[in-house]
Structures are given as structure tokens and as C-alpha cells.
mmCIF file of C-alpha atoms and ligand atoms in Angstrom:
data_model
loop_
_atom_site.group_PDB
_atom_site.id
_atom_site.type_symbol
_atom_site.label_atom_id
_atom_site.label_comp_id
_atom_site.label_asym_id
_atom_site.label_seq_id
_atom_site.Cartn_x
_atom_site.Cartn_y
_atom_site.Cartn_z
ATOM 1 C CA MET A 63 36.754 3.283 10.613
ATOM 2 C CA PRO A 64 33.420 2.092 11.639
ATOM 3 C CA VAL A 65 30.896 4.650 10.228
ATOM 4 C CA ALA A 66 28.793 6.661 13.235
ATOM 5 C CA PHE A 67 25.002 6.899 12.635
ATOM 6 C CA ASP A 68 23.767 10.397 14.170
ATOM 7 C CA GLU A 69 19.559 11.357 14.959
ATOM 8 C CA LYS A 70 19.758 12.504 11.342
ATOM 9 C CA ASP A 71 20.745 9.954 9.646
ATOM 10 C CA LEU A 72 18.357 7.509 11.944
ATOM 11 C CA ALA A 73 15.525 9.458 10.878
ATOM 12 C CA ARG A 74 16.346 8.829 7.165
ATOM 13 C CA PHE A 75 17.113 5.081 7.624
ATOM 14 C CA PRO A 76 14.854 3.546 10.476
ATOM 15 C CA PHE A 77 15.461 0.290 9.394
ATOM 16 C CA LEU A 78 19.413 0.941 11.049
ATOM 17 C CA GLN A 79 19.850 -1.231 13.818
ATOM 18 C CA GLU A 80 20.657 1.901 15.451
ATOM 19 C CA ALA A 81 17.380 3.541 14.934
ATOM 20 C CA GLN A 82 15.427 0.063 16.124
ATOM 21 C CA ALA A 83 17.545 0.125 18.704
ATOM 22 C CA LYS A 84 16.237 3.620 19.731
ATOM 23 C CA ILE A 85 12.706 3.289 18.722
ATOM 24 C CA ALA A 86 12.831 0.033 21.172
ATOM 25 C CA GLY A 87 13.987 1.677 24.129
ATOM 26 C CA SER A 88 11.710 4.666 23.800
ATOM 27 C CA GLN A 89 8.763 6.597 24.548
ATOM 28 C CA LEU A 90 7.012 4.697 22.759
ATOM 29 C CA ASN A 91 7.348 1.477 24.464
ATOM 30 C CA GLN A 92 4.921 3.229 27.435
ATOM 31 C CA LEU A 93 1.796 4.117 24.716
ATOM 32 C CA GLU A 94 -0.848 5.010 26.985
ATOM 33 C CA THR A 95 0.979 7.123 29.002
ATOM 34 C CA PHE A 96 2.765 8.290 25.794
ATOM 35 C CA LEU A 97 -0.662 7.733 23.034
ATOM 36 C CA THR A 98 -2.415 10.766 25.243
ATOM 37 C CA SER A 99 0.819 13.298 24.905
ATOM 38 C CA ASP A 100 1.264 16.690 23.356
ATOM 39 C CA VAL A 101 4.304 14.912 22.052
ATOM 40 C CA GLY A 102 2.614 11.440 21.239
ATOM 41 C CA ASN A 103 -0.489 13.591 20.010
ATOM 42 C CA ARG A 104 1.851 15.209 17.574
ATOM 43 C CA ILE A 105 3.687 12.661 16.493
ATOM 44 C CA ILE A 106 0.326 10.504 15.867
ATOM 45 C CA GLN A 107 -0.963 13.306 13.459
ATOM 46 C CA ARG A 108 2.648 13.217 11.825
ATOM 47 C CA ALA A 109 2.191 9.597 11.586
ATOM 48 C CA THR A 110 -1.387 9.420 10.023
ATOM 49 C CA ASP A 111 -0.300 12.222 7.626
ATOM 50 C CA ARG A 112 2.756 9.947 6.964
ATOM 51 C CA ILE A 113 0.341 7.396 5.774
ATOM 52 C CA GLU A 114 -1.981 9.047 3.862
ATOM 53 C CA THR A 115 0.643 10.375 1.915
ATOM 54 C CA ALA A 116 1.898 7.176 1.176
ATOM 55 C CA ILE A 117 -2.222 6.284 0.071
ATOM 56 C CA THR A 118 -2.756 9.512 -2.514
ATOM 57 C CA ILE A 119 0.890 10.535 -3.808
ATOM 58 C CA PRO A 120 1.605 8.305 -6.984
ATOM 59 C CA PRO A 121 5.869 7.358 -6.841
ATOM 60 C CA GLN A 122 6.584 10.023 -9.620
ATOM 61 C CA GLY A 123 5.198 12.649 -6.822
ATOM 62 C CA LEU A 124 6.974 11.416 -3.959
ATOM 63 C CA PHE A 125 10.571 12.889 -5.119
ATOM 64 C CA ASP A 126 9.657 16.717 -4.661
ATOM 65 C CA HIS A 127 7.813 15.461 -2.034
ATOM 66 C CA PHE A 128 10.853 14.043 0.061
ATOM 67 C CA ARG A 129 12.979 17.178 -1.530
ATOM 68 C CA LEU A 130 10.637 19.124 0.095
ATOM 69 C CA SER A 131 10.044 17.495 3.153
ATOM 70 C CA ASN A 132 13.503 17.694 3.908
ATOM 71 C CA ALA A 133 13.484 21.122 4.277
ATOM 72 C CA ASP A 134 11.152 20.882 7.398
ATOM 73 C CA SER A 135 11.618 21.588 10.943
ATOM 74 C CA THR A 136 10.482 18.919 13.016
ATOM 75 C CA SER A 137 13.176 17.158 14.779
ATOM 76 C CA PRO A 138 15.372 13.955 14.005
ATOM 77 C CA LEU A 139 13.845 12.162 17.121
ATOM 78 C CA GLU A 140 10.603 13.278 16.496
ATOM 79 C CA SER A 141 10.881 11.582 12.782
ATOM 80 C CA LEU A 142 12.489 8.708 13.459
ATOM 81 C CA TYR A 143 9.542 8.248 16.152
ATOM 82 C CA THR A 144 7.011 9.128 13.687
ATOM 83 C CA TYR A 145 8.124 6.036 11.662
ATOM 84 C CA GLY A 146 7.553 4.232 14.675
ATOM 85 C CA MET A 147 4.601 5.297 15.106
ATOM 86 C CA ALA A 148 3.090 4.560 11.584
ATOM 87 C CA ARG A 149 3.736 0.937 11.694
ATOM 88 C CA ILE A 150 1.157 1.222 14.380
ATOM 89 C CA ILE A 151 -1.394 2.638 12.779
ATOM 90 C CA ALA A 152 -1.256 0.594 9.905
ATOM 91 C CA SER A 153 -0.915 -2.742 12.001
ATOM 92 C CA CYS A 154 -4.259 -1.360 13.219
ATOM 93 C CA LEU A 155 -5.103 -0.775 10.105
ATOM 94 C CA ASN A 156 -4.969 -3.297 9.076
ATOM 95 C CA ASP A 157 -5.449 -3.182 5.906
ATOM 96 C CA ARG A 158 -2.750 -4.806 2.638
ATOM 97 C CA SER A 159 -3.103 -2.292 0.106
ATOM 98 C CA ALA A 160 -2.153 1.076 2.457
ATOM 99 C CA ILE A 161 0.485 -1.196 4.523
ATOM 100 C CA GLU A 162 1.691 -1.941 1.008
ATOM 101 C CA ARG A 163 1.551 1.675 0.008
ATOM 102 C CA LEU A 164 3.601 2.342 3.632
ATOM 103 C CA ILE A 165 6.559 -0.291 2.963
ATOM 104 C CA SER A 166 7.029 1.772 -0.907
ATOM 105 C CA TYR A 167 6.728 4.870 0.451
ATOM 106 C CA GLU A 168 9.209 3.835 2.886
ATOM 107 C CA ALA A 169 11.171 2.368 0.334
ATOM 108 C CA ARG A 170 11.764 5.147 -2.169
ATOM 109 C CA ARG A 171 11.674 7.643 1.076
ATOM 110 C CA SER A 172 15.382 6.495 2.471
ATOM 111 C CA SER A 173 16.705 5.182 -0.992
ATOM 112 C CA PHE A 174 16.210 9.386 -2.515
ATOM 113 C CA PHE A 175 17.556 10.501 1.218
ATOM 114 C CA LEU A 176 20.849 7.505 0.509
ATOM 115 C CA MET A 177 21.399 8.896 -2.866
ATOM 116 C CA ASN A 178 20.395 13.008 -2.786
ATOM 117 C CA ASP A 179 21.922 13.473 0.411
ATOM 118 C CA GLU A 180 23.037 17.478 1.249
ATOM 119 C CA SER A 181 24.021 17.248 4.742
ATOM 120 C CA ASP A 182 26.934 19.342 5.074
ATOM 121 C CA GLU A 183 29.264 15.969 4.854
ATOM 122 C CA THR A 184 32.423 15.722 1.647
ATOM 123 C CA ALA A 185 31.535 13.684 -0.974
ATOM 124 C CA GLU A 186 33.634 10.625 0.298
ATOM 125 C CA ALA A 187 32.034 10.468 3.584
ATOM 126 C CA GLU A 188 28.282 10.363 2.134
ATOM 127 C CA ALA A 189 30.017 8.094 -0.039
ATOM 128 C CA GLU A 190 31.202 5.808 3.173
ATOM 129 C CA LYS A 191 27.479 6.377 4.626
ATOM 130 C CA ARG A 192 25.666 5.027 1.619
ATOM 131 C CA LYS A 193 27.602 2.038 2.115
ATOM 132 C CA ALA A 194 27.274 1.580 6.072
ATOM 133 C CA VAL A 195 24.099 1.772 4.626
ATOM 134 C CA ALA A 196 24.048 -1.033 2.410
ATOM 135 C CA ALA A 197 26.018 -2.930 4.297
ATOM 136 C CA GLN A 198 23.509 -2.636 6.739
ATOM 137 C CA LEU A 199 21.463 -4.134 4.363
ATOM 138 C CA GLY A 200 23.239 -6.977 3.294
ATOM 139 C CA LEU A 201 24.455 -5.269 0.197
ATOM 140 C CA PHE A 202 28.297 -4.739 -0.938
ATOM 141 C CA LEU A 203 28.390 -1.871 -3.244
ATOM 142 C CA ASP A 204 32.200 -2.110 -3.456
ATOM 143 C CA GLU A 205 32.696 -5.315 -6.030
ATOM 144 C CA GLY A 206 29.492 -3.991 -7.874
ATOM 145 C CA THR A 207 27.822 -7.485 -7.762
ATOM 146 C CA VAL A 208 25.169 -9.549 -5.551
ATOM 147 C CA SER A 209 24.575 -13.244 -5.272
ATOM 148 C CA VAL A 210 21.412 -14.620 -7.309
ATOM 149 C CA PRO A 211 19.178 -15.045 -4.730
ATOM 150 C CA ALA A 212 19.841 -11.429 -3.407
ATOM 151 C CA TYR A 213 19.672 -9.864 -6.818
ATOM 152 C CA ILE A 214 16.024 -12.274 -7.356
ATOM 153 C CA GLU A 215 14.703 -11.279 -3.730
ATOM 154 C CA MET A 216 14.671 -7.849 -5.392
ATOM 155 C CA VAL A 217 14.297 -7.611 -8.282
ATOM 156 C CA ALA A 218 10.523 -9.159 -7.646
ATOM 157 C CA GLY A 219 8.516 -6.523 -8.208
ATOM 158 C CA LEU A 220 10.647 -5.311 -11.002
ATOM 159 C CA ARG A 221 8.460 -5.463 -13.742
ATOM 160 C CA GLU A 222 11.387 -3.764 -16.940
ATOM 161 C CA PRO A 223 13.019 -7.311 -18.957
ATOM 162 C CA LEU A 224 16.168 -4.792 -17.940
ATOM 163 C CA TRP A 225 16.150 -6.712 -14.725
ATOM 164 C CA ARG A 226 15.120 -10.581 -15.925
ATOM 165 C CA LEU A 227 18.095 -12.150 -14.560
ATOM 166 C CA VAL A 228 18.188 -14.089 -18.317
ATOM 167 C CA ASN A 229 19.148 -10.703 -19.163
ATOM 168 C CA ARG A 230 21.982 -10.145 -16.547
ATOM 169 C CA ASP A 231 26.051 -10.961 -16.908
ATOM 170 C CA VAL A 232 26.256 -13.827 -14.063
ATOM 171 C CA HIS A 233 29.334 -15.090 -12.810
ATOM 172 C CA GLY A 234 29.976 -17.288 -10.455
ATOM 173 C CA GLY A 235 26.315 -17.722 -8.246
ATOM 174 C CA LEU A 236 26.841 -13.197 -8.960
ATOM 175 C CA VAL A 237 24.693 -11.037 -10.637
ATOM 176 C CA ARG A 238 26.891 -7.721 -11.860
ATOM 177 C CA VAL A 239 24.854 -4.652 -11.050
ATOM 178 C CA TYR A 240 26.300 -1.051 -12.625
ATOM 179 C CA PRO A 241 26.507 2.825 -10.484
ATOM 180 C CA THR A 242 23.065 3.818 -12.035
ATOM 181 C CA GLU A 243 21.769 0.830 -10.279
ATOM 182 C CA VAL A 244 22.834 1.248 -7.284
ATOM 183 C CA GLU A 245 19.635 3.712 -6.329
ATOM 184 C CA VAL A 246 16.923 1.171 -7.480
ATOM 185 C CA LEU A 247 18.128 -2.282 -6.041
ATOM 186 C CA LEU A 248 18.952 -0.097 -2.406
ATOM 187 C CA ARG A 249 15.035 0.828 -2.702
ATOM 188 C CA GLU A 250 14.155 -2.689 -3.512
ATOM 189 C CA ARG A 251 16.526 -4.261 -0.401
ATOM 190 C CA ILE A 252 14.971 -1.555 2.078
ATOM 191 C CA ARG A 253 11.748 -2.763 0.101
ATOM 192 C CA VAL A 254 12.503 -6.284 1.276
ATOM 193 C CA VAL A 255 13.732 -5.426 4.578
ATOM 194 C CA ILE A 256 11.015 -3.617 5.897
ATOM 195 C CA ARG A 257 8.643 -6.065 4.642
ATOM 196 C CA GLY A 258 10.157 -8.618 5.711
ATOM 197 C CA ARG A 259 9.973 -7.582 9.601
ATOM 198 C CA GLY A 260 6.390 -7.447 9.373
ATOM 199 C CA LEU A 261 3.867 -4.950 12.078
ATOM 200 C CA PRO A 262 3.940 -5.284 15.288
ATOM 201 C CA ARG A 263 1.553 -6.247 17.210
ATOM 202 C CA VAL A 264 -0.879 -4.469 18.587
ATOM 203 C CA PRO A 265 -3.202 -4.348 21.528
ATOM 204 C CA PRO A 266 -6.881 -3.855 20.649
ATOM 205 C CA GLU A 267 -7.202 -0.669 23.243
ATOM 206 C CA ILE A 268 -4.071 0.616 21.780
ATOM 207 C CA CYS A 269 -5.737 0.977 18.448
ATOM 208 C CA ALA A 270 -8.932 2.015 20.248
ATOM 209 C CA LEU A 271 -7.058 5.480 21.719
ATOM 210 C CA LEU A 272 -5.738 5.563 18.011
ATOM 211 C CA ALA A 273 -10.021 5.271 16.014
ATOM 212 C CA PRO A 274 -10.041 8.864 14.793
ATOM 213 C CA SER A 275 -6.853 8.490 12.714
ATOM 214 C CA ILE A 276 -7.925 4.657 11.663
ATOM 215 C CA GLU A 277 -10.972 5.523 10.911
ATOM 216 C CA HIS A 278 -9.342 8.994 8.579
ATOM 217 C CA LEU A 279 -7.386 6.429 7.148
ATOM 218 C CA THR A 280 -10.358 3.964 6.115
ATOM 219 C CA ALA A 281 -11.906 7.061 4.488
ATOM 220 C CA VAL A 282 -8.453 7.645 2.263
ATOM 221 C CA LEU A 283 -8.186 4.371 1.472
ATOM 222 C CA GLN A 284 -12.047 4.213 -0.333
ATOM 223 C CA SER A 285 -11.425 7.292 -2.317
ATOM 224 C CA GLN A 286 -8.216 6.653 -3.303
ATOM 225 C CA MET A 287 -9.670 3.623 -4.791
ATOM 226 C CA LEU A 288 -12.477 5.106 -6.082
ATOM 227 C CA ARG A 289 -10.299 7.730 -7.893
ATOM 228 C CA ASP A 290 -7.570 4.529 -8.780
ATOM 229 C CA LEU A 291 -10.651 2.375 -10.654
ATOM 230 C CA GLY A 292 -12.200 5.947 -12.401
ATOM 231 C CA PRO A 293 -15.067 6.740 -13.834
ATOM 232 C CA ILE A 294 -18.113 3.216 -13.054
ATOM 233 C CA ASP A 295 -17.844 1.491 -16.427
ATOM 234 C CA GLU A 296 -20.716 -1.726 -17.054
ATOM 235 C CA SER A 297 -19.074 -2.760 -20.174
ATOM 236 C CA ARG A 298 -15.821 -3.849 -17.516
ATOM 237 C CA TYR A 299 -18.513 -5.620 -15.084
ATOM 238 C CA PRO A 300 -17.607 -9.836 -14.968
ATOM 239 C CA PRO A 301 -19.344 -12.372 -16.322
ATOM 240 C CA CYS A 302 -20.334 -13.140 -11.890
ATOM 241 C CA MET A 303 -21.553 -9.779 -11.736
ATOM 242 C CA ASN A 304 -23.187 -9.227 -15.025
ATOM 243 C CA ALA A 305 -25.176 -12.755 -14.056
ATOM 244 C CA LEU A 306 -26.647 -11.222 -11.271
ATOM 245 C CA ILE A 307 -27.858 -8.408 -12.297
ATOM 246 C CA ALA A 308 -30.224 -10.808 -15.515
ATOM 247 C CA ALA A 309 -31.196 -12.818 -12.987
ATOM 248 C CA LEU A 310 -32.680 -9.799 -11.302
ATOM 249 C CA LEU A 311 -34.323 -8.748 -14.124
ATOM 250 C CA GLU A 312 -35.786 -11.691 -14.998
ATOM 251 C CA GLY A 313 -36.940 -11.619 -11.813
ATOM 252 C CA LYS A 314 -35.297 -14.588 -9.811
ATOM 253 C CA ASN A 315 -34.878 -14.162 -6.628
ATOM 254 C CA LEU A 316 -31.214 -13.730 -5.628
ATOM 255 C CA THR A 317 -29.644 -16.075 -2.729
ATOM 256 C CA HIS A 318 -28.044 -13.433 0.108
ATOM 257 C CA MET A 319 -25.023 -14.289 -0.968
ATOM 258 C CA GLY A 320 -25.634 -13.584 -4.230
ATOM 259 C CA ARG A 321 -27.257 -9.738 -3.301
ATOM 260 C CA PHE A 322 -24.278 -9.705 -0.684
ATOM 261 C CA ALA A 323 -21.815 -9.692 -3.427
ATOM 262 C CA LEU A 324 -23.973 -8.008 -5.866
ATOM 263 C CA THR A 325 -24.307 -5.099 -3.070
ATOM 264 C CA ALA A 326 -20.352 -4.888 -1.979
ATOM 265 C CA PHE A 327 -19.072 -5.268 -5.276
ATOM 266 C CA LEU A 328 -21.415 -1.680 -7.601
ATOM 267 C CA HIS A 329 -20.728 -0.310 -3.655
ATOM 268 C CA THR A 330 -16.846 -0.824 -3.823
ATOM 269 C CA ILE A 331 -16.344 0.450 -7.188
ATOM 270 C CA GLY A 332 -18.523 4.046 -6.296
ATOM 271 C CA LEU A 333 -21.912 3.072 -7.077
ATOM 272 C CA SER A 334 -23.452 5.234 -4.812
ATOM 273 C CA THR A 335 -26.797 3.549 -2.541
ATOM 274 C CA THR A 336 -29.589 5.621 -4.781
ATOM 275 C CA GLN A 337 -27.734 4.307 -7.514
ATOM 276 C CA ILE A 338 -27.548 0.453 -6.302
ATOM 277 C CA VAL A 339 -31.472 0.342 -5.360
ATOM 278 C CA GLU A 340 -31.778 1.258 -8.736
ATOM 279 C CA VAL A 341 -30.294 -1.526 -9.548
ATOM 280 C CA TYR A 342 -32.517 -3.769 -7.415
ATOM 281 C CA GLN A 343 -35.697 -1.510 -8.306
ATOM 282 C CA ARG A 344 -35.104 -3.449 -12.170
ATOM 283 C CA SER A 345 -36.191 -6.951 -10.538
ATOM 284 C CA PRO A 346 -39.902 -7.324 -10.408
ATOM 285 C CA ASP A 347 -40.269 -8.317 -6.331
ATOM 286 C CA PHE A 348 -38.087 -4.859 -5.205
ATOM 287 C CA ASP A 349 -39.067 -3.521 -1.986
ATOM 288 C CA ILE A 350 -37.494 -0.546 -1.249
ATOM 289 C CA GLU A 351 -37.350 -0.298 2.345
ATOM 290 C CA LYS A 352 -35.678 -3.541 3.248
ATOM 291 C CA THR A 353 -33.483 -2.908 -0.097
ATOM 292 C CA LEU A 354 -32.367 -0.038 1.374
ATOM 293 C CA TYR A 355 -31.696 -1.371 4.748
ATOM 294 C CA GLN A 356 -29.667 -4.229 2.747
ATOM 295 C CA VAL A 357 -27.582 -2.050 0.538
ATOM 296 C CA GLU A 358 -26.839 0.658 3.662
ATOM 297 C CA HIS A 359 -25.538 -2.216 6.083
ATOM 298 C CA ILE A 360 -23.032 -3.423 3.528
ATOM 299 C CA SER A 361 -22.537 -0.306 2.397
ATOM 300 C CA GLY A 362 -21.098 0.774 6.092
ATOM 301 C CA ARG A 363 -23.791 1.893 8.244
ATOM 302 C CA SER A 364 -23.451 -0.724 10.535
ATOM 303 C CA GLY A 365 -19.806 0.013 10.917
ATOM 304 C CA THR A 366 -18.230 -2.171 9.046
ATOM 305 C CA GLU A 367 -17.176 -1.608 5.126
ATOM 306 C CA TYR A 368 -17.994 -5.321 3.428
ATOM 307 C CA THR A 369 -15.044 -6.066 0.213
ATOM 308 C CA PRO A 370 -17.119 -8.160 -2.269
ATOM 309 C CA PRO A 371 -16.322 -12.123 -1.479
ATOM 310 C CA SER A 372 -13.303 -13.782 -3.778
ATOM 311 C CA CYS A 373 -14.004 -15.425 -6.346
ATOM 312 C CA ALA A 374 -12.913 -19.310 -4.519
ATOM 313 C CA THR A 375 -15.942 -17.894 -2.082
ATOM 314 C CA MET A 376 -18.028 -16.773 -5.246
ATOM 315 C CA LEU A 377 -17.564 -20.415 -6.220
ATOM 316 C CA THR A 378 -18.415 -22.736 -3.352
ATOM 317 C CA ASN A 379 -21.637 -20.456 -3.221
ATOM 318 C CA GLY A 380 -22.886 -21.280 -6.758
ATOM 319 C CA ILE A 381 -22.625 -17.730 -7.991
ATOM 320 C CA CYS A 382 -19.231 -17.884 -10.319
ATOM 321 C CA VAL A 383 -20.680 -17.683 -13.717
ATOM 322 C CA GLY A 384 -19.452 -17.313 -16.978
ATOM 323 C CA ARG A 385 -15.887 -17.003 -16.783
ATOM 324 C CA ASP A 386 -13.612 -16.355 -19.398
ATOM 325 C CA GLY A 387 -10.294 -15.809 -20.326
ATOM 326 C CA PHE A 388 -10.092 -12.601 -17.762
ATOM 327 C CA CYS A 389 -10.890 -14.532 -14.804
ATOM 328 C CA GLU A 390 -7.701 -16.313 -15.687
ATOM 329 C CA ARG A 391 -5.567 -14.657 -13.166
ATOM 330 C CA ILE A 392 -7.424 -12.818 -10.584
ATOM 331 C CA GLY A 393 -9.056 -13.849 -7.566
ATOM 332 C CA SER A 394 -12.096 -11.560 -6.852
ATOM 333 C CA PRO A 395 -14.486 -10.013 -8.875
ATOM 334 C CA LEU A 396 -12.950 -6.529 -8.296
ATOM 335 C CA GLY A 397 -9.866 -7.568 -9.354
ATOM 336 C CA TYR A 398 -11.915 -8.915 -12.296
ATOM 337 C CA TYR A 399 -13.327 -5.264 -13.175
ATOM 338 C CA ARG A 400 -10.392 -3.354 -12.087
ATOM 339 C CA LYS A 401 -7.850 -5.540 -14.085
ATOM 340 C CA LYS A 402 -10.222 -4.897 -17.452
ATOM 341 C CA LYS A 403 -9.925 -1.870 -16.963
ATOM 342 C CA VAL A 404 -6.475 -1.028 -17.121
ATOM 343 C CA LYS A 405 -6.499 -3.336 -19.885
ATOM 344 C CA ALA A 406 -8.719 -1.305 -21.334
ATOM 345 C CA GLY A 407 -6.766 2.106 -20.131
ATOM 346 C CA SER A 408 -3.505 1.007 -21.723
ATOM 347 C CA SER A 409 -5.428 0.044 -24.889
ATOM 348 C CA ASP A 410 -6.879 3.002 -25.393
ATOM 349 C CA ARG A 411 -3.216 5.155 -25.277
ATOM 350 C CA GLN A 412 -2.241 2.885 -27.949
HETATM 351 S S1 SF4 B 667 -14.225 -16.350 -11.989
HETATM 352 FE FE1 SF4 B 667 -14.130 -14.634 -10.403
HETATM 353 S S2 SF4 B 667 -14.832 -12.703 -11.398
HETATM 354 FE FE2 SF4 B 667 -14.752 -15.463 -12.769
HETATM 355 S S3 SF4 B 667 -17.220 -14.730 -12.471
HETATM 356 FE FE3 SF4 B 667 -15.720 -16.074 -11.511
HETATM 357 S S4 SF4 B 667 -16.435 -15.158 -9.799
HETATM 358 FE FE4 SF4 B 667 -16.934 -13.696 -11.304
#
């Protein structure tokens, strides 16, 4: 007999076809009216909180968060709309790391509820529901196997050697999976499905109505990135940035792109306006007013916060200088700094 999903199930597994149909037929379709209603405001707030949680709580802390939120009194329908609204806000925010964190959050949330159902249902009914949800994800848990292409797609983000295909039991194009691995595989499959669906295209006038949420989340993202990067460490600067600083010290004039790249880099890793101005102060032709104006502009005073250019742009502009081994697998000076800090952190712990 086919499993019937109730509203609580749809709120927990919002990627299900039934949940998508419910969202499609809801008030979220008349967004302009909905966003200015009381319930709309409540759901915007909840969706903003959901994205903030996704950005700020590390994966290992999410289990407790879901356990506690399982007991909150939000109606299942509002919870489902919150999922839809979070996707709308994420689309307006248009930040790759925020979107990835939201996808990861949703995948962990649904797999948590799938594997830790505290409803009144019997164990048998729970198992049937789990199978029905998994089947919608293209996973057939009865057989204990997954096709090789589906398996490869699911484990793409898993780093442990255990998940590598060469370490698996593979027969006839099927990979054997064990009951203890189901939760991880379901989570990864949900991630693939949610990512594959992409985000809704939201008209600019709707994003404008969501501006307070977008501004708040932009500030959350910025401070989270600074926390992730940790204290400033000059010894991890990439060669191109060291070259720009050295040029300043030698009294050379930096090109417009050189100034832009250095300022955006220093701002993004957490230097204050004053600290950045102090870097330029080392230059013999230092002009405090001009420097202050440029630094504040690049750091976001104009309303746009600039991020450092990619290595490709640096190369095109002739300021990718002194490449070393760390440059091989990164795409930007910021990536270089982050990678070197992570590496230093792991060798410090050894
Ligand atoms: S490859 Fe990138 S990080 Fe390395 S020196 Fe060039 S621009 Fe800088």
C-alpha cells in the first residue's frame, strides 16, 4: 500500500514531490501580498533564522539543534513555507557559500528526521515511510545496493577512504551498502537532489522587499568568514600580495588593479580600515585622504563590498607574481591564504 505523507512529513522532508506541490499551490505564489502580511513577516523571520543557523552552526552542532527544534511549536505548514522562503531569500542573497551551507543544512535536517523519527508510529510504519522517502530519492533500501553512477554522485563530497569506489564491494554495476551507512548516504542523496533543483529565480522587486533579511545575512556571512579564517597571519599571505606590499615599501606606485586587489584581500581577511591604511602608510607617496577614500569604498562604504579578484584576473593584470606550490590548486589569493592557514592549523595539531 502506498505510504501517505502528512503535513508533518512534508515539513520534515520538503524535497518530496508532495511538499513541492503544496508549496507551489500556496500563498507563496502571490509573493508581494504574502510578504507584507503578518504571517509573511513571521515566515521571513524564520527563514532568515534558518539561513543564519545554516551559516553559523557547524555540522557537528546541528544534531542538537534539530533535536531541540523538533520540540518547537511551529505548525508543519509554516515550517514548510519557511523552507520555501529560505530558498527565495538565498536566491536573492546569491552567495555561493551561503547557498552551499543551506543545502547542507537541509540535507542534514531531513536525514536527521528520517533516521530519528520520534513520532507515535510503530517501528514498522517508520521503516515503511523511510523506504518511501528513499524511493523518491531514487534509493531502494530493501536491496542493500546502489547503482555505481548514483553511488559516485552521492559520495562526491565524502573524503573518508571508506567511501572510495575501490574500497567497496561492487558486483554487476551495484555497490553494496550496509545499514549503518544508510543515514550518510540518504543525507548525501538529499543534498544531490536539492542542489540539482537549483533555486527559484526571484524578480528584483521581490528581493527589494526582502532587503532587511539580505543585509542581515550579508553581515552574518562576513563575520562568519572572519571567524573561519581566524586571527590575521601575515606569514600566510600569498606571494602576489607580498609582492604588492614589497612594491609599496620600495616606493613604487601600484596600478589601480594592484591597489584594489591588495585592499580587497586585506579587508576580506579581517584587517580594519585603519590597519589597511597603515599598510599604505609605508609607501613614500602616501596620501591619507585619498587612501582612506579608496579603502572605505572597496570595503563597502559605497554599498558594495568587493571581494579580492581571482588568480585568473590577477594574471591578466600582470600582478600574479611569485607563484609557489600552494598556488597549484587554488583559484584566488583568498583561497591561498585559507588553504595555508588550514594546513598550518593541521600541522600545529600534529
Ligand atoms: S596564483 Fe593566485 S595566489 Fe598565487 S601568486 Fe598568482 S594570484 Fe597570487
